[in-house]
Structure formats: structure tokens, C-alpha cells
Coordinates of C-alpha atoms in Angstrom, one line a residue:
X64 CA 0.0 0.0 0.0
X65 CA 2.8 2.4 0.8
X66 CA 4.5 1.9 -2.6
X67 CA 1.2 2.6 -4.3
X68 CA 0.9 5.8 -2.3
X69 CA 4.3 7.0 -3.5
X70 CA 3.3 6.3 -7.1
X71 CA 0.3 8.5 -6.7
X72 CA 2.0 11.4 -4.9
X73 CA 4.9 11.7 -7.3
X74 CA 2.9 12.8 -10.4
X75 CA 1.0 15.3 -8.3
X76 CA 4.2 16.9 -7.1
X77 CA 5.4 17.1 -10.7
X78 CA 2.2 18.8 -11.7
X79 CA 2.5 21.3 -8.9
X80 CA 6.1 22.0 -9.8
X81 CA 5.1 22.9 -13.3
X82 CA 2.1 25.1 -12.6
X83 CA 2.6 27.0 -9.3
X84 CA 3.1 30.7 -9.6
X85 CA 6.0 31.7 -7.3
X86 CA 4.8 35.4 -7.4
X87 CA 2.4 36.3 -4.6
X88 CA -0.4 38.6 -5.5
X89 CA 0.8 38.8 -9.1
X90 CA -2.6 40.0 -10.2
X91 CA -2.8 42.8 -7.6
X92 CA -6.1 41.6 -6.4
X93 CA -4.9 42.1 -2.8
X94 CA -3.8 45.6 -3.6
X95 CA 0.0 45.9 -3.2
X96 CA 0.4 43.1 -0.5
X97 CA 3.7 41.2 -0.9
X98 CA 5.3 43.9 -3.0
X99 CA 8.0 46.2 -1.6
X100 CA 8.1 49.9 -2.5
X101 CA 5.6 52.8 -2.0
X102 CA 5.7 54.4 -5.5
X103 CA 2.9 52.3 -7.1
X104 CA -0.8 52.7 -7.1
X105 CA -3.7 50.5 -8.1
X106 CA -5.8 51.1 -11.2
X107 CA -9.3 49.6 -11.3
X108 CA -9.8 50.9 -14.8
X109 CA -6.6 50.1 -16.8
X110 CA -6.4 46.4 -16.0
X111 CA -6.1 43.2 -18.0
X112 CA -8.1 40.9 -15.7
X113 CA -9.6 40.9 -12.2
X114 CA -10.3 44.1 -10.4
X115 CA -6.9 45.8 -10.3
X116 CA -3.7 46.4 -12.1
X117 CA -0.5 48.0 -10.7
X118 CA 0.3 51.5 -12.1
X119 CA 3.5 53.5 -11.9
X120 CA 3.3 57.1 -13.0
X121 CA 6.0 59.7 -13.3
X122 CA 5.6 63.0 -15.3
X123 CA 8.8 64.9 -14.3
X124 CA 12.2 64.0 -12.8
X125 CA 13.0 60.8 -14.7
X126 CA 14.0 59.0 -11.5
X127 CA 14.0 55.2 -10.8
X128 CA 10.5 54.4 -9.6
X129 CA 9.6 50.8 -9.0
X130 CA 8.4 47.9 -6.8
X131 CA 9.9 44.5 -6.3
X132 CA 9.3 41.1 -4.7
X133 CA 11.8 38.3 -3.7
X134 CA 10.9 34.7 -3.7
X135 CA 12.6 31.3 -3.3
X136 CA 12.3 28.5 -5.8
X137 CA 12.8 24.7 -5.5
X138 CA 16.4 23.4 -5.5
X139 CA 15.7 21.2 -8.6
X140 CA 14.7 24.2 -10.7
X141 CA 16.6 24.5 -14.0
X142 CA 14.8 27.6 -15.4
X143 CA 12.1 30.1 -14.5
X144 CA 9.3 31.0 -16.9
X145 CA 8.4 34.7 -16.4
X146 CA 5.3 36.2 -17.9
X147 CA 2.9 39.1 -17.5
X148 CA 0.8 41.7 -19.2
X149 CA 2.0 45.3 -19.6
X150 CA 0.4 48.5 -20.9
X151 CA 2.2 51.8 -21.3
X152 CA 1.4 55.5 -22.0
X153 CA 3.9 58.1 -23.2
X154 CA 7.0 56.4 -21.8
X155 CA 9.9 58.6 -22.8
X156 CA 13.2 57.4 -24.4
X157 CA 16.0 58.3 -22.0
X158 CA 19.7 58.7 -22.5
X159 CA 20.4 55.0 -21.8
X160 CA 18.9 51.9 -23.4
X161 CA 17.6 50.8 -20.1
X162 CA 15.7 54.0 -19.5
X163 CA 12.3 52.4 -20.3
X164 CA 9.3 50.8 -18.6
X165 CA 10.8 47.6 -17.1
X166 CA 9.9 44.1 -16.1
X167 CA 13.3 42.8 -14.9
X168 CA 14.5 40.0 -12.8
X169 CA 17.6 39.3 -10.7
X170 CA 18.8 35.9 -9.5
X171 CA 20.1 35.9 -5.9
X172 CA 22.0 33.5 -3.7
X173 CA 20.8 32.4 -0.3
X174 CA 22.1 35.6 1.3
X175 CA 20.2 37.6 -1.3
X176 CA 23.3 38.8 -3.1
X177 CA 22.8 39.5 -6.8
X178 CA 24.2 36.9 -9.3
X179 CA 22.6 37.8 -12.6
X180 CA 20.1 40.3 -14.1
X181 CA 17.7 39.7 -17.0
X182 CA 15.1 41.8 -18.8
X183 CA 11.7 40.3 -19.5
X184 CA 10.2 43.4 -21.1
X185 CA 11.4 46.8 -22.0
X186 CA 8.7 49.2 -23.1
X187 CA 8.6 52.7 -24.7
X188 CA 5.9 55.0 -25.9
X189 CA 2.2 54.1 -25.8
X190 CA 1.2 50.5 -26.2
X191 CA -2.0 48.4 -25.5
X192 CA -2.0 45.5 -23.1
X193 CA 0.7 43.2 -24.4
X194 CA 1.7 39.7 -23.1
X195 CA 5.4 39.1 -22.5
X196 CA 6.9 35.7 -21.7
X197 CA 10.5 34.5 -21.3
X198 CA 12.2 31.4 -20.0
X199 CA 15.5 32.0 -18.2
X200 CA 17.9 29.3 -17.1
X201 CA 18.9 29.5 -13.4
X202 CA 22.6 30.4 -13.0
X203 CA 24.8 28.5 -10.6
X204 CA 24.5 29.4 -7.0
X205 CA 21.0 31.0 -7.3
X206 CA 18.3 30.0 -4.9
X207 CA 16.1 33.1 -5.0
X208 CA 14.5 35.4 -7.6
X209 CA 13.8 39.1 -7.4
X210 CA 11.2 40.6 -9.7
X211 CA 11.3 44.3 -10.5
X212 CA 8.5 46.4 -12.1
X213 CA 9.6 49.9 -12.7
X214 CA 10.1 53.1 -14.7
X215 CA 13.8 53.0 -15.2
X216 CA 14.8 56.7 -14.8
X217 CA 12.2 57.8 -17.4
X218 CA 8.8 59.5 -17.4
X219 CA 5.5 58.2 -18.4
X220 CA 2.9 55.6 -17.2
X221 CA 3.2 51.8 -17.0
X222 CA 0.6 49.2 -15.9
X223 CA 1.3 45.6 -14.9
X224 CA -1.1 42.7 -14.4
X225 CA -1.0 38.9 -14.0
X226 CA 2.7 38.7 -13.2
X227 CA 3.9 35.1 -13.0
X228 CA 7.1 33.1 -12.3
X229 CA 6.9 29.3 -12.8
X230 CA 9.7 26.9 -11.9
X231 CA 10.8 24.6 -14.8
X232 CA 12.5 21.3 -14.1
X233 CA 15.5 20.1 -16.2
X234 CA 13.2 17.5 -17.8
X235 CA 10.7 20.2 -18.8
X236 CA 13.5 22.5 -20.0
X237 CA 15.0 19.8 -22.2
X238 CA 11.5 19.1 -23.7
X239 CA 11.1 22.8 -24.4
X240 CA 14.5 22.8 -26.2
X241 CA 13.6 19.7 -28.2
X242 CA 10.3 21.4 -29.3
X243 CA 12.1 24.6 -30.4
X244 CA 14.7 22.6 -32.3
X245 CA 12.0 20.6 -34.1
X246 CA 10.3 23.9 -35.1
X247 CA 13.6 25.3 -36.4
X248 CA 14.4 22.1 -38.4
X249 CA 10.9 22.2 -39.9
X250 CA 11.3 25.9 -40.8
X251 CA 14.6 25.2 -42.5
X252 CA 13.2 22.2 -44.5
X253 CA 10.3 24.2 -45.8
X254 CA 12.0 27.6 -46.2
X255 CA 12.6 27.2 -49.9
X256 CA 8.8 26.6 -50.4
X257 CA 7.6 29.3 -48.0
X258 CA 5.5 32.1 -49.3
X259 CA 5.0 35.6 -47.9
X260 CA 2.1 35.8 -45.4
X261 CA -0.7 37.9 -46.7
X262 CA -3.7 39.5 -45.0
X263 CA -6.6 37.1 -45.1
X264 CA -10.3 37.0 -44.1
X265 CA -10.6 40.8 -44.0
X266 CA -14.3 40.4 -44.8
X267 CA -14.8 38.0 -41.8
X268 CA -16.8 35.6 -43.9
X269 CA -14.8 32.8 -42.1
X270 CA -15.5 34.1 -38.6
X271 CA -12.3 35.4 -37.1
X272 CA -10.0 32.9 -38.8
X273 CA -6.5 34.4 -39.3
X274 CA -7.1 37.0 -36.6
X275 CA -5.8 36.8 -33.0
X276 CA -7.9 37.7 -30.0
X277 CA -11.4 37.1 -28.7
X278 CA -14.2 38.4 -30.8
X279 CA -17.3 37.2 -32.8
X280 CA -19.0 38.1 -36.0
X281 CA -22.4 39.5 -36.8
X282 CA -24.5 37.8 -39.4
X283 CA -27.3 40.4 -39.2
X284 CA -25.3 43.6 -39.4
X285 CA -22.6 43.8 -42.1
X286 CA -21.5 45.9 -45.0
X287 CA -20.8 43.2 -47.7
X288 CA -21.2 39.5 -47.9
X289 CA -22.8 37.7 -45.0
X290 CA -20.8 38.7 -41.9
X291 CA -18.9 41.5 -40.2
X292 CA -16.6 41.7 -37.1
X293 CA -18.4 42.8 -33.9
X294 CA -16.5 44.0 -30.8
X295 CA -18.5 44.8 -27.7
X296 CA -17.6 45.9 -24.2
X297 CA -19.6 47.2 -21.3
X298 CA -16.4 48.2 -19.4
X299 CA -13.5 50.5 -20.3
X300 CA -11.1 47.7 -21.1
X301 CA -9.0 46.8 -24.2
X302 CA -11.1 44.6 -26.5
X303 CA -9.7 43.8 -29.9
X304 CA -8.1 41.5 -32.5
X305 CA -5.1 41.8 -34.7
X306 CA -3.4 40.1 -37.7
X307 CA 0.3 40.2 -38.8
X308 CA 1.3 39.9 -42.4
X309 CA 4.5 40.4 -44.5
X310 CA 5.4 43.5 -46.5
X311 CA 6.3 42.6 -50.1
X312 CA 9.9 43.2 -51.2
X313 CA 10.6 46.6 -52.8
X314 CA 7.3 48.0 -51.5
X315 CA 7.6 51.7 -50.5
X316 CA 4.0 52.5 -49.3
X317 CA 1.0 50.8 -47.9
X318 CA -2.7 51.7 -48.1
X319 CA -5.1 50.4 -45.5
X320 CA -8.9 50.5 -46.0
X321 CA -12.0 49.3 -44.4
X322 CA -15.6 49.9 -43.3
X323 CA -16.5 50.7 -39.7
X324 CA -19.8 51.2 -37.9
X325 CA -20.3 52.2 -34.3
X326 CA -23.0 51.9 -31.7
X327 CA -22.9 54.1 -28.6
X328 CA -19.1 54.0 -28.2
X329 CA -18.1 56.0 -25.2
X330 CA -14.6 57.4 -25.1
X331 CA -12.4 56.5 -22.1
X332 CA -10.3 58.9 -20.2
X333 CA -7.7 59.5 -23.0
X334 CA -8.5 61.0 -26.4
X335 CA -7.4 57.8 -28.2
X336 CA -9.7 55.6 -26.0
X337 CA -12.3 55.0 -28.8
X338 CA -13.1 52.4 -31.4
X339 CA -9.9 52.2 -33.5
X340 CA -8.3 50.9 -36.7
X341 CA -4.5 51.0 -36.3
X342 CA -1.4 49.6 -38.0
X343 CA 2.0 48.8 -36.5
X344 CA 5.1 48.5 -38.6
X345 CA 7.7 45.8 -37.6
X346 CA 11.3 45.1 -38.6
X347 CA 13.9 42.6 -37.7
X348 CA 13.7 40.8 -34.3
X349 CA 10.0 42.0 -34.0
X350 CA 11.1 45.6 -33.2
X351 CA 8.9 48.5 -34.2
X352 CA 10.1 50.7 -37.0
X353 CA 7.9 53.6 -36.0
X354 CA 5.1 54.5 -33.6
X355 CA 1.7 52.9 -34.2
X356 CA -0.4 54.7 -36.9
X357 CA -4.1 55.3 -36.9
X358 CA -6.4 54.8 -39.8
X359 CA -9.6 55.7 -37.9
X360 CA -10.9 56.7 -34.5
X361 CA -14.7 56.1 -34.1
X362 CA -16.9 57.2 -31.2
X363 CA -20.6 57.7 -30.6
X364 CA -23.1 56.1 -33.0
X365 CA -22.4 56.1 -36.7
X366 CA -23.5 54.3 -39.9
X367 CA -21.1 52.3 -42.1
X368 CA -18.3 54.7 -43.1
X369 CA -15.4 54.0 -45.4
X370 CA -11.9 54.8 -44.1
X371 CA -8.6 54.7 -46.0
X372 CA -5.1 56.0 -45.4
X373 CA -1.7 55.6 -47.1
X374 CA 1.6 55.5 -45.3
X375 CA 5.2 55.6 -46.5
X376 CA 6.8 52.4 -45.1
X377 CA 9.4 53.1 -42.5
X378 CA 12.9 52.0 -43.4
X379 CA 13.5 48.4 -42.4
X380 CA 9.9 47.4 -42.2
X381 CA 9.3 43.6 -42.9
X382 CA 5.8 43.1 -41.5
X383 CA 2.7 45.0 -40.5
X384 CA 0.1 44.4 -37.8
X385 CA -3.5 45.5 -38.2
X386 CA -5.4 46.2 -35.0
X387 CA -9.2 46.6 -34.7
X388 CA -10.3 47.4 -31.1
X389 CA -12.3 49.2 -28.5
X390 CA -9.3 50.9 -27.0
X391 CA -10.4 51.2 -23.3
X392 CA -13.7 52.4 -24.6
X393 CA -17.2 50.9 -24.1
X394 CA -19.9 50.3 -26.7
X395 CA -19.9 48.3 -30.0
X396 CA -17.7 48.5 -33.0
X397 CA -18.3 46.7 -36.3
X398 CA -15.7 46.2 -39.1
X399 CA -15.9 44.8 -42.6
X400 CA -14.0 44.6 -45.8
X401 CA -10.5 45.3 -44.3
X402 CA -7.9 45.4 -47.1
X403 CA -4.4 46.5 -47.9
X404 CA -2.5 47.4 -51.0
X405 CA 1.2 48.3 -51.7
X406 CA 3.2 50.4 -54.1

């Protein structure tokens, strides 16, 4: 009987090892409990989930302003998977590369002396809620982890929610590496046959296929065909979808077009908190080549309206990301016949 008991307990321990969040109060549902520092506030409006997010604001001075939390991890930990949601508003670019909105970690020894620092996210400008995740191997001698959320000697506003740190065993880490290697090998073997990714399903006739995010389609209100995108929110949260596609070689400009309709959209606290149709330009290593560009802001109640705008492609742009959203606004936004063309 005792041997059977051990067999049942061991798998449960392995599951717990893989799923337990080492961060206490990472969703800030218990206000700022377990976090050190007195520079942050709670935001019940700008949040990703639950009832609160953590907000750090600084408008002058460009000082270091942050909170942190120290935690221990199991001795058999080979790596830590860090993740979290971050939103930013008007974070300035400082003199140094690290003068940004920051989600950083530091590995510590048993005496809490620093061993190694790593950046999970570095944020500038104004960005919607974005999910960041990174798996970091544990350096020799480390037994504790320090998570830092901050404005790194820069001005602006940054919001954090659902911060997590999950211990990864050596077996799990090896499996992750094997999966990544398999994807790389598959990419190499099919590279000669690969084709540029194009924007698809811009008319939403196939639901939200090809689009990322949670949304639905209306089969009773549409501009053309049999369906249109519908985004609805009763709260002032970010509700939207996006799609990434490639920029053709030698293209110098892009024209984005589409039909939008609104129903009782109420603007949030900022002027851009409306129904929106935006584009983001992306270069190598998924770095932005310019600030996000707006094709249309929509508020109130309006009938189907056609919007189109042409942009010169920033130097180094390889991809573009189209975003349709209620940007921290409430109400209903419809979209149909989204298209792009290049010159």
C-alpha cells in the first residue's frame, strides 16, 4: 500500500512544480500586498483581468521608480518561466537603453546577493495591453529570484497585471528545447517553399479565422457578404483583435482601408480611447520601425463609413500588424472589408 501511495504522490508533485506561480499577488487583487516599495498605485480601470492592475506614473524628474518582490524556488529548478501583461502610456526614451518601462528579474544567492540580471520586457511609448513571456535558465548558486517592475529613470505611465514566475525542471526544459529545435528544423526544411504571409479574411466571412484575439461576427449587421466583425464591451477595457502579415519586397508605401460602424461608443479617459483601426510596422527581431499609426478613430453612433489611409513604409519594415479594437472604450464596433495594397 505504501508503494502505491508514493506512485500517486509523485505525479501530483510534478504537476505542482510545473504550474505553481511563485509570485504572490501577481494580479494585484490584494492591492500591493507582498510587493516592496511605495511608488505604485492600483488602477481599477486600466487592468487586464480581475479588479486591479499595478500602475506606476512619473511625469517629471525621470527617477528610478519601482516595486519588487523576492521569492525562493525549488532546488531542482533548472529555469524560470516569467510572464505578464504590460500596458504603457507616453513612456519617454531616456539617455540610456535601459531608461524604459521595465519588467526585470535578478537571481540571488541564499544571502540575497545578486548573481545575474535579465530583462523580460522593456517598453517605450504608448502600447496596448501586451503579453510578455521569457524562460530564463537558473545560474549556478542562485536560490532566490527578485522581480522588479519599474520606470527606469524615465517619465510616463506603465501598468502591470497577472505577473507570473513558474519553476521549470530540467526534464521540462529539455523538452522545451527539443520542441524549439524541431520547429527550427521544420522551418529550414520548408524555407525554400515558403511564401509571404498575406492579410486574409478581411471580410470576416470565415469568422475570425487568421485573426488573433477574442471576438465574434455579426451575421445580421454587415457591409458586404454575410458577416462582419463585432467588438462589444460594457467596461473600459482593451477589447480587440489583430493580424500580422508580410510586406512585399521593394514596397515603399501601404494603403489600408475598411468599413467601420459604431453603436454608442463612449470614449475612455484619454482621447485615443475610442473604437480604432490601427497599424503597427515591424522590422527585424520584432522591433517596431515607427510609432503605431491610426487609420480611424470612431466614437458615438455612426452608420457604415469607409476609411482609407496611405503611409510611407518606414525603413527596415518587414511586417505590419493591423489592429481593430475598442481601446479602453465601451460600446460596440463593427468592421468589414478590411484590405491592404502596396506600391
